[in-house]
Amino acid sequence: MPARTIIEPFRIKSVEPIRTTTRTERQQLLEAAGYNLFLVASEAILIDLLTDSGTAAMSTEQWAAMMRGDESYAGSPSFTRFRDSVQSIFGFRHVIPTHQGRAAERILFNVMCKKGDIVPNNTHFDTTRANCEFVGAQALDLPIPEAKEPAKFHPFKGNMDTVKLGELVDREGHKRIPLVMLTITNNSGGGQPVSMTNIREVKAICKKHNIPLYIDACRFAENAYFIKLREAGYSDKTPAAIAREMFSLADGCTMSAKKDGLVNIGGFLCTNDDILAQQEKDLLILTEGFPTYGGLAGRDLDAIAVGLHEALHEDYLKYRIASTAFLGNHIAAEGVPIVQPPGGHAIYLDARAFLPHLPLSKFPGVALANELYLEGGIRSVEIGTLMFGEHATMDLVRLAIPRRVYTQSHIDYVVEVILEVWKHRDQIPGMRLTYEAPFLRHFTAHLEPVSLTVAR
Ligand SMILES: Cc1ncc(COP(=O)(O)O)c(C=O)c1O
């Protein structure tokens, strides 16, 4: 009989101590950080669920590959290994390395978009939206209606609303829509997957109007595994075969390898268009570096080449998806409102439902994230009114799980802390902004608590 316990499919060879702090220390640190967890030093965090980006533990094979890294400025074999690895999964003609995902986004939007254009996406991530708007284009989110209801179950809640996309494209045509994007999995929408059927439908709409489809591929392996688990006709296919099929429907992609590349830094931009590729490489040289390294060291390219394939191993994906669901299911069973069903890389607390006494102007997501830190030294991130301003349709607190980093008992601890905070939720005060930057304000904002007795 196969064992029911899904174990971490690795053993630990190198350890990194983590430090416990007292509630009084955390209170002082948080105040000094302007009640913004981005501004708290990581030594003062016990369990860091701020992001799954760049926080993975690398494997022995990746460390070994790094030693093979060739640091030649031009034509390094590290680039050849990187490009071949990317092409064996993604299949695109041109592979342009960048230092991380947002550099790929900046280059893509600079080359493809102009003022007044519209870029539809299931949901733009914050850096994607900011880079799109920075060139004067409109970043338009078209998620399916179910995506806006946190408690609602849907196997592919990351899907794009193809009816709305069809109407938009019929109305505006390719002149105003230079590309359509699909973010897999949909990070801002709850880490939810996009089905192969949806990718196919979006592609068909794009093709009819001669508009290229680009995939924001950060969590492509997790998306492929959800398709295997949930979509008819895919249970016998490998995650790698499913990933290849997903990308065969697209004309290019942006990628932050800090997620499903299982590395601490790196990314890339791919396209099948020879002319665009040339323009993109010209821009790359201006700010990132020569096209065979793009702002990365040769050793980084080698680590990505290995990591992309490790992220598609089925035993890894089984453990990854199961351990995220474990956290979500245990807190949901006690009544904690989360985005359902659990996503691939993170659990999202629904802060509006968790703290119904706080109006949106008092940033319920920030208030909840700060309380998790005060209670148990856990760092999470608000994805809501502070991050997206008026575009926010939900106020979520994302608990992102770094890849291959924490064990079952760490997750048990996180469950315990969340349930403790749930018990005294009506005592949690809202927040008021005291400083904000003109864009991407959540990274540097300063806030302060507002007394619970202040009128709403
Ligand atoms: C969906 C998505 N797109 C783009 C990015 C940007 O990638 P990077 O942080 O490497 O610039 C992220 C990062 O979290 C993301 O989740």
mmCIF file of C-alpha atoms in Angstrom, residues 193-390:
data_model
loop_
_atom_site.group_PDB
_atom_site.id
_atom_site.type_symbol
_atom_site.label_atom_id
_atom_site.label_comp_id
_atom_site.label_asym_id
_atom_site.label_seq_id
_atom_site.Cartn_x
_atom_site.Cartn_y
_atom_site.Cartn_z
ATOM 1 C CA PRO A 193 -4.014 28.168 -12.483
ATOM 2 C CA VAL A 194 -5.080 28.796 -16.064
ATOM 3 C CA SER A 195 -6.469 25.803 -17.990
ATOM 4 C CA MET A 196 -5.108 24.597 -21.318
ATOM 5 C CA THR A 197 -8.590 25.139 -22.755
ATOM 6 C CA ASN A 198 -8.482 28.785 -21.693
ATOM 7 C CA ILE A 199 -4.991 29.311 -23.159
ATOM 8 C CA ARG A 200 -6.267 27.750 -26.387
ATOM 9 C CA GLU A 201 -9.356 29.998 -26.468
ATOM 10 C CA VAL A 202 -7.318 33.143 -25.777
ATOM 11 C CA LYS A 203 -4.906 32.147 -28.540
ATOM 12 C CA ALA A 204 -7.790 31.653 -30.994
ATOM 13 C CA ILE A 205 -9.104 35.179 -30.268
ATOM 14 C CA CYS A 206 -5.616 36.645 -30.678
ATOM 15 C CA LYS A 207 -4.990 34.746 -33.899
ATOM 16 C CA LYS A 208 -8.210 35.984 -35.476
ATOM 17 C CA HIS A 209 -6.963 39.561 -35.029
ATOM 18 C CA ASN A 210 -3.282 38.888 -35.612
ATOM 19 C CA ILE A 211 -2.335 39.848 -32.039
ATOM 20 C CA PRO A 212 0.572 38.019 -30.377
ATOM 21 C CA LEU A 213 -0.031 36.140 -27.115
ATOM 22 C CA TYR A 214 2.655 36.397 -24.429
ATOM 23 C CA ILE A 215 2.749 34.297 -21.290
ATOM 24 C CA ASP A 216 4.011 35.616 -17.955
ATOM 25 C CA ALA A 217 5.527 32.246 -17.172
ATOM 26 C CA CYS A 218 6.851 32.660 -13.596
ATOM 27 C CA ARG A 219 5.003 29.632 -12.192
ATOM 28 C CA PHE A 220 4.676 27.564 -15.354
ATOM 29 C CA ALA A 221 5.568 24.248 -13.659
ATOM 30 C CA GLU A 222 2.942 24.655 -10.925
ATOM 31 C CA ASN A 223 0.387 25.617 -13.594
ATOM 32 C CA ALA A 224 1.289 22.532 -15.641
ATOM 33 C CA TYR A 225 0.821 20.304 -12.581
ATOM 34 C CA PHE A 226 -2.620 21.788 -11.838
ATOM 35 C CA ILE A 227 -3.599 21.015 -15.446
ATOM 36 C CA LYS A 228 -2.420 17.435 -14.910
ATOM 37 C CA LEU A 229 -4.477 17.151 -11.713
ATOM 38 C CA ARG A 230 -7.608 18.969 -12.799
ATOM 39 C CA GLU A 231 -8.096 19.081 -16.570
ATOM 40 C CA ALA A 232 -9.602 16.176 -18.501
ATOM 41 C CA GLY A 233 -7.156 14.438 -20.807
ATOM 42 C CA TYR A 234 -3.941 15.428 -19.006
ATOM 43 C CA SER A 235 -3.604 12.979 -16.094
ATOM 44 C CA ASP A 236 -1.260 10.688 -18.050
ATOM 45 C CA LYS A 237 0.970 13.479 -19.390
ATOM 46 C CA THR A 238 4.166 14.631 -17.701
ATOM 47 C CA PRO A 239 4.353 18.217 -16.398
ATOM 48 C CA ALA A 240 7.108 18.831 -18.980
ATOM 49 C CA ALA A 241 4.880 17.718 -21.866
ATOM 50 C CA ILE A 242 2.044 19.884 -20.549
ATOM 51 C CA ALA A 243 4.385 22.885 -20.226
ATOM 52 C CA ARG A 244 5.551 22.416 -23.824
ATOM 53 C CA GLU A 245 1.941 22.334 -24.993
ATOM 54 C CA MET A 246 1.136 25.557 -23.066
ATOM 55 C CA PHE A 247 4.021 27.445 -24.634
ATOM 56 C CA SER A 248 3.336 26.087 -28.119
ATOM 57 C CA LEU A 249 0.178 28.241 -28.024
ATOM 58 C CA ALA A 250 2.101 31.468 -27.322
ATOM 59 C CA ASP A 251 4.302 33.805 -29.348
ATOM 60 C CA GLY A 252 6.646 34.623 -26.502
ATOM 61 C CA CYS A 253 6.967 34.910 -22.747
ATOM 62 C CA THR A 254 8.442 36.844 -19.871
ATOM 63 C CA MET A 255 9.926 34.807 -17.043
ATOM 64 C CA SER A 256 11.193 35.424 -13.564
ATOM 65 C CA ALA A 257 13.402 32.383 -12.943
ATOM 66 C CA LYS A 258 13.286 33.323 -9.248
ATOM 67 C CA LYS A 259 10.069 31.297 -9.072
ATOM 68 C CA ASP A 260 9.861 28.061 -11.072
ATOM 69 C CA GLY A 261 13.476 28.427 -12.202
ATOM 70 C CA LEU A 262 14.424 27.526 -8.598
ATOM 71 C CA VAL A 263 17.159 30.166 -8.458
ATOM 72 C CA ASN A 264 17.823 33.254 -6.379
ATOM 73 C CA ILE A 265 18.204 35.646 -9.313
ATOM 74 C CA GLY A 266 17.512 35.610 -13.041
ATOM 75 C CA GLY A 267 14.901 35.783 -15.736
ATOM 76 C CA PHE A 268 14.389 35.860 -19.468
ATOM 77 C CA LEU A 269 12.326 37.144 -22.360
ATOM 78 C CA CYS A 270 11.409 34.908 -25.277
ATOM 79 C CA THR A 271 9.893 35.574 -28.662
ATOM 80 C CA ASN A 272 9.430 33.901 -32.032
ATOM 81 C CA ASP A 273 9.602 37.269 -33.824
ATOM 82 C CA ASP A 274 13.023 37.940 -35.403
ATOM 83 C CA ILE A 275 12.531 41.706 -35.742
ATOM 84 C CA LEU A 276 11.291 42.176 -32.176
ATOM 85 C CA ALA A 277 14.133 40.014 -30.872
ATOM 86 C CA GLN A 278 16.671 42.311 -32.497
ATOM 87 C CA GLN A 279 15.065 45.419 -30.981
ATOM 88 C CA GLU A 280 14.878 43.706 -27.607
ATOM 89 C CA LYS A 281 18.550 42.761 -27.711
ATOM 90 C CA ASP A 282 19.464 46.351 -28.577
ATOM 91 C CA LEU A 283 17.613 47.575 -25.484
ATOM 92 C CA LEU A 284 19.117 44.766 -23.421
ATOM 93 C CA ILE A 285 22.625 45.933 -24.276
ATOM 94 C CA LEU A 286 21.721 49.445 -23.158
ATOM 95 C CA THR A 287 20.777 48.530 -19.590
ATOM 96 C CA GLU A 288 21.199 44.811 -18.840
ATOM 97 C CA GLY A 289 24.239 43.595 -20.742
ATOM 98 C CA PHE A 290 25.400 41.617 -23.769
ATOM 99 C CA PRO A 291 22.756 39.158 -25.099
ATOM 100 C CA THR A 292 24.693 36.098 -23.916
ATOM 101 C CA TYR A 293 24.509 37.120 -20.262
ATOM 102 C CA GLY A 294 21.875 39.887 -19.912
ATOM 103 C CA GLY A 295 22.885 41.112 -16.462
ATOM 104 C CA LEU A 296 23.561 37.648 -15.028
ATOM 105 C CA ALA A 297 26.752 35.826 -14.184
ATOM 106 C CA GLY A 298 27.543 32.709 -16.218
ATOM 107 C CA ARG A 299 27.020 30.645 -13.058
ATOM 108 C CA ASP A 300 23.487 32.063 -12.687
ATOM 109 C CA LEU A 301 22.657 30.940 -16.220
ATOM 110 C CA ASP A 302 23.861 27.421 -15.397
ATOM 111 C CA ALA A 303 21.786 27.290 -12.203
ATOM 112 C CA ILE A 304 18.666 28.291 -14.172
ATOM 113 C CA ALA A 305 19.390 25.682 -16.854
ATOM 114 C CA VAL A 306 19.180 22.959 -14.173
ATOM 115 C CA GLY A 307 16.447 24.537 -12.032
ATOM 116 C CA LEU A 308 13.862 24.820 -14.818
ATOM 117 C CA HIS A 309 13.940 21.055 -15.269
ATOM 118 C CA GLU A 310 13.976 20.252 -11.538
ATOM 119 C CA ALA A 311 10.827 22.363 -11.118
ATOM 120 C CA LEU A 312 9.062 19.967 -13.498
ATOM 121 C CA HIS A 313 9.933 16.793 -11.510
ATOM 122 C CA GLU A 314 6.691 15.172 -10.550
ATOM 123 C CA ASP A 315 7.661 14.177 -6.976
ATOM 124 C CA TYR A 316 8.708 17.784 -6.313
ATOM 125 C CA LEU A 317 5.462 19.221 -7.724
ATOM 126 C CA LYS A 318 3.364 16.708 -5.785
ATOM 127 C CA TYR A 319 5.001 17.767 -2.505
ATOM 128 C CA ARG A 320 4.913 21.451 -3.436
ATOM 129 C CA ILE A 321 1.192 21.614 -4.236
ATOM 130 C CA ALA A 322 0.285 19.333 -1.293
ATOM 131 C CA SER A 323 2.226 21.352 1.295
ATOM 132 C CA THR A 324 0.650 24.645 0.187
ATOM 133 C CA ALA A 325 -2.809 23.056 0.306
ATOM 134 C CA PHE A 326 -2.036 21.656 3.806
ATOM 135 C CA LEU A 327 -1.634 25.190 5.168
ATOM 136 C CA GLY A 328 -4.770 26.467 3.428
ATOM 137 C CA ASN A 329 -6.994 23.547 4.347
ATOM 138 C CA HIS A 330 -5.991 23.558 8.036
ATOM 139 C CA ILE A 331 -6.818 27.226 8.586
ATOM 140 C CA ALA A 332 -9.939 27.131 6.386
ATOM 141 C CA ALA A 333 -11.224 24.198 8.465
ATOM 142 C CA GLU A 334 -11.255 26.553 11.482
ATOM 143 C CA GLY A 335 -13.224 29.207 9.597
ATOM 144 C CA VAL A 336 -10.351 31.466 8.458
ATOM 145 C CA PRO A 337 -11.405 33.060 5.138
ATOM 146 C CA ILE A 338 -8.952 32.230 2.346
ATOM 147 C CA VAL A 339 -8.980 32.360 -1.420
ATOM 148 C CA GLN A 340 -10.350 28.975 -2.426
ATOM 149 C CA PRO A 341 -9.115 26.606 -3.585
ATOM 150 C CA PRO A 342 -5.507 26.899 -2.263
ATOM 151 C CA GLY A 343 -3.127 28.204 -4.925
ATOM 152 C CA GLY A 344 0.185 26.702 -6.020
ATOM 153 C CA HIS A 345 2.778 28.901 -4.377
ATOM 154 C CA ALA A 346 0.813 30.675 -1.670
ATOM 155 C CA ILE A 347 -2.205 30.861 0.559
ATOM 156 C CA TYR A 348 -4.111 34.122 0.438
ATOM 157 C CA LEU A 349 -6.049 35.295 3.478
ATOM 158 C CA ASP A 350 -9.134 37.337 2.619
ATOM 159 C CA ALA A 351 -8.469 40.384 4.804
ATOM 160 C CA ARG A 352 -11.826 42.037 4.056
ATOM 161 C CA ALA A 353 -13.637 38.981 5.457
ATOM 162 C CA PHE A 354 -11.051 38.452 8.240
ATOM 163 C CA LEU A 355 -11.337 42.058 9.503
ATOM 164 C CA PRO A 356 -14.853 43.215 8.531
ATOM 165 C CA HIS A 357 -14.636 46.064 11.077
ATOM 166 C CA LEU A 358 -11.962 47.820 8.944
ATOM 167 C CA PRO A 359 -12.967 49.910 5.900
ATOM 168 C CA LEU A 360 -10.687 49.684 2.834
ATOM 169 C CA SER A 361 -9.294 53.134 3.614
ATOM 170 C CA LYS A 362 -7.702 51.577 6.709
ATOM 171 C CA PHE A 363 -5.819 48.929 4.708
ATOM 172 C CA PRO A 364 -7.203 45.695 6.238
ATOM 173 C CA GLY A 365 -4.534 43.624 4.419
ATOM 174 C CA VAL A 366 -1.656 45.628 5.887
ATOM 175 C CA ALA A 367 -3.270 45.501 9.333
ATOM 176 C CA LEU A 368 -3.553 41.708 9.173
ATOM 177 C CA ALA A 369 -0.027 41.174 7.828
ATOM 178 C CA ASN A 370 1.386 43.326 10.628
ATOM 179 C CA GLU A 371 -0.563 41.377 13.249
ATOM 180 C CA LEU A 372 0.837 38.048 11.976
ATOM 181 C CA TYR A 373 4.305 39.485 12.449
ATOM 182 C CA LEU A 374 3.556 40.783 15.950
ATOM 183 C CA GLU A 375 1.958 37.487 16.996
ATOM 184 C CA GLY A 376 4.534 35.037 15.664
ATOM 185 C CA GLY A 377 7.325 36.707 13.675
ATOM 186 C CA ILE A 378 5.763 35.644 10.364
ATOM 187 C CA ARG A 379 6.272 37.955 7.384
ATOM 188 C CA SER A 380 3.611 38.031 4.663
ATOM 189 C CA VAL A 381 2.572 40.653 2.119
ATOM 190 C CA GLU A 382 -0.549 42.659 1.423
ATOM 191 C CA ILE A 383 -1.950 42.371 -2.091
ATOM 192 C CA GLY A 384 -4.757 44.878 -2.025
ATOM 193 C CA THR A 385 -5.497 48.545 -1.523
ATOM 194 C CA LEU A 386 -1.923 49.519 -0.622
ATOM 195 C CA MET A 387 -0.430 47.630 -3.584
ATOM 196 C CA PHE A 388 -3.021 48.428 -6.264
ATOM 197 C CA GLY A 389 -4.872 51.516 -4.974
ATOM 198 C CA GLU A 390 -8.176 51.982 -6.768
#
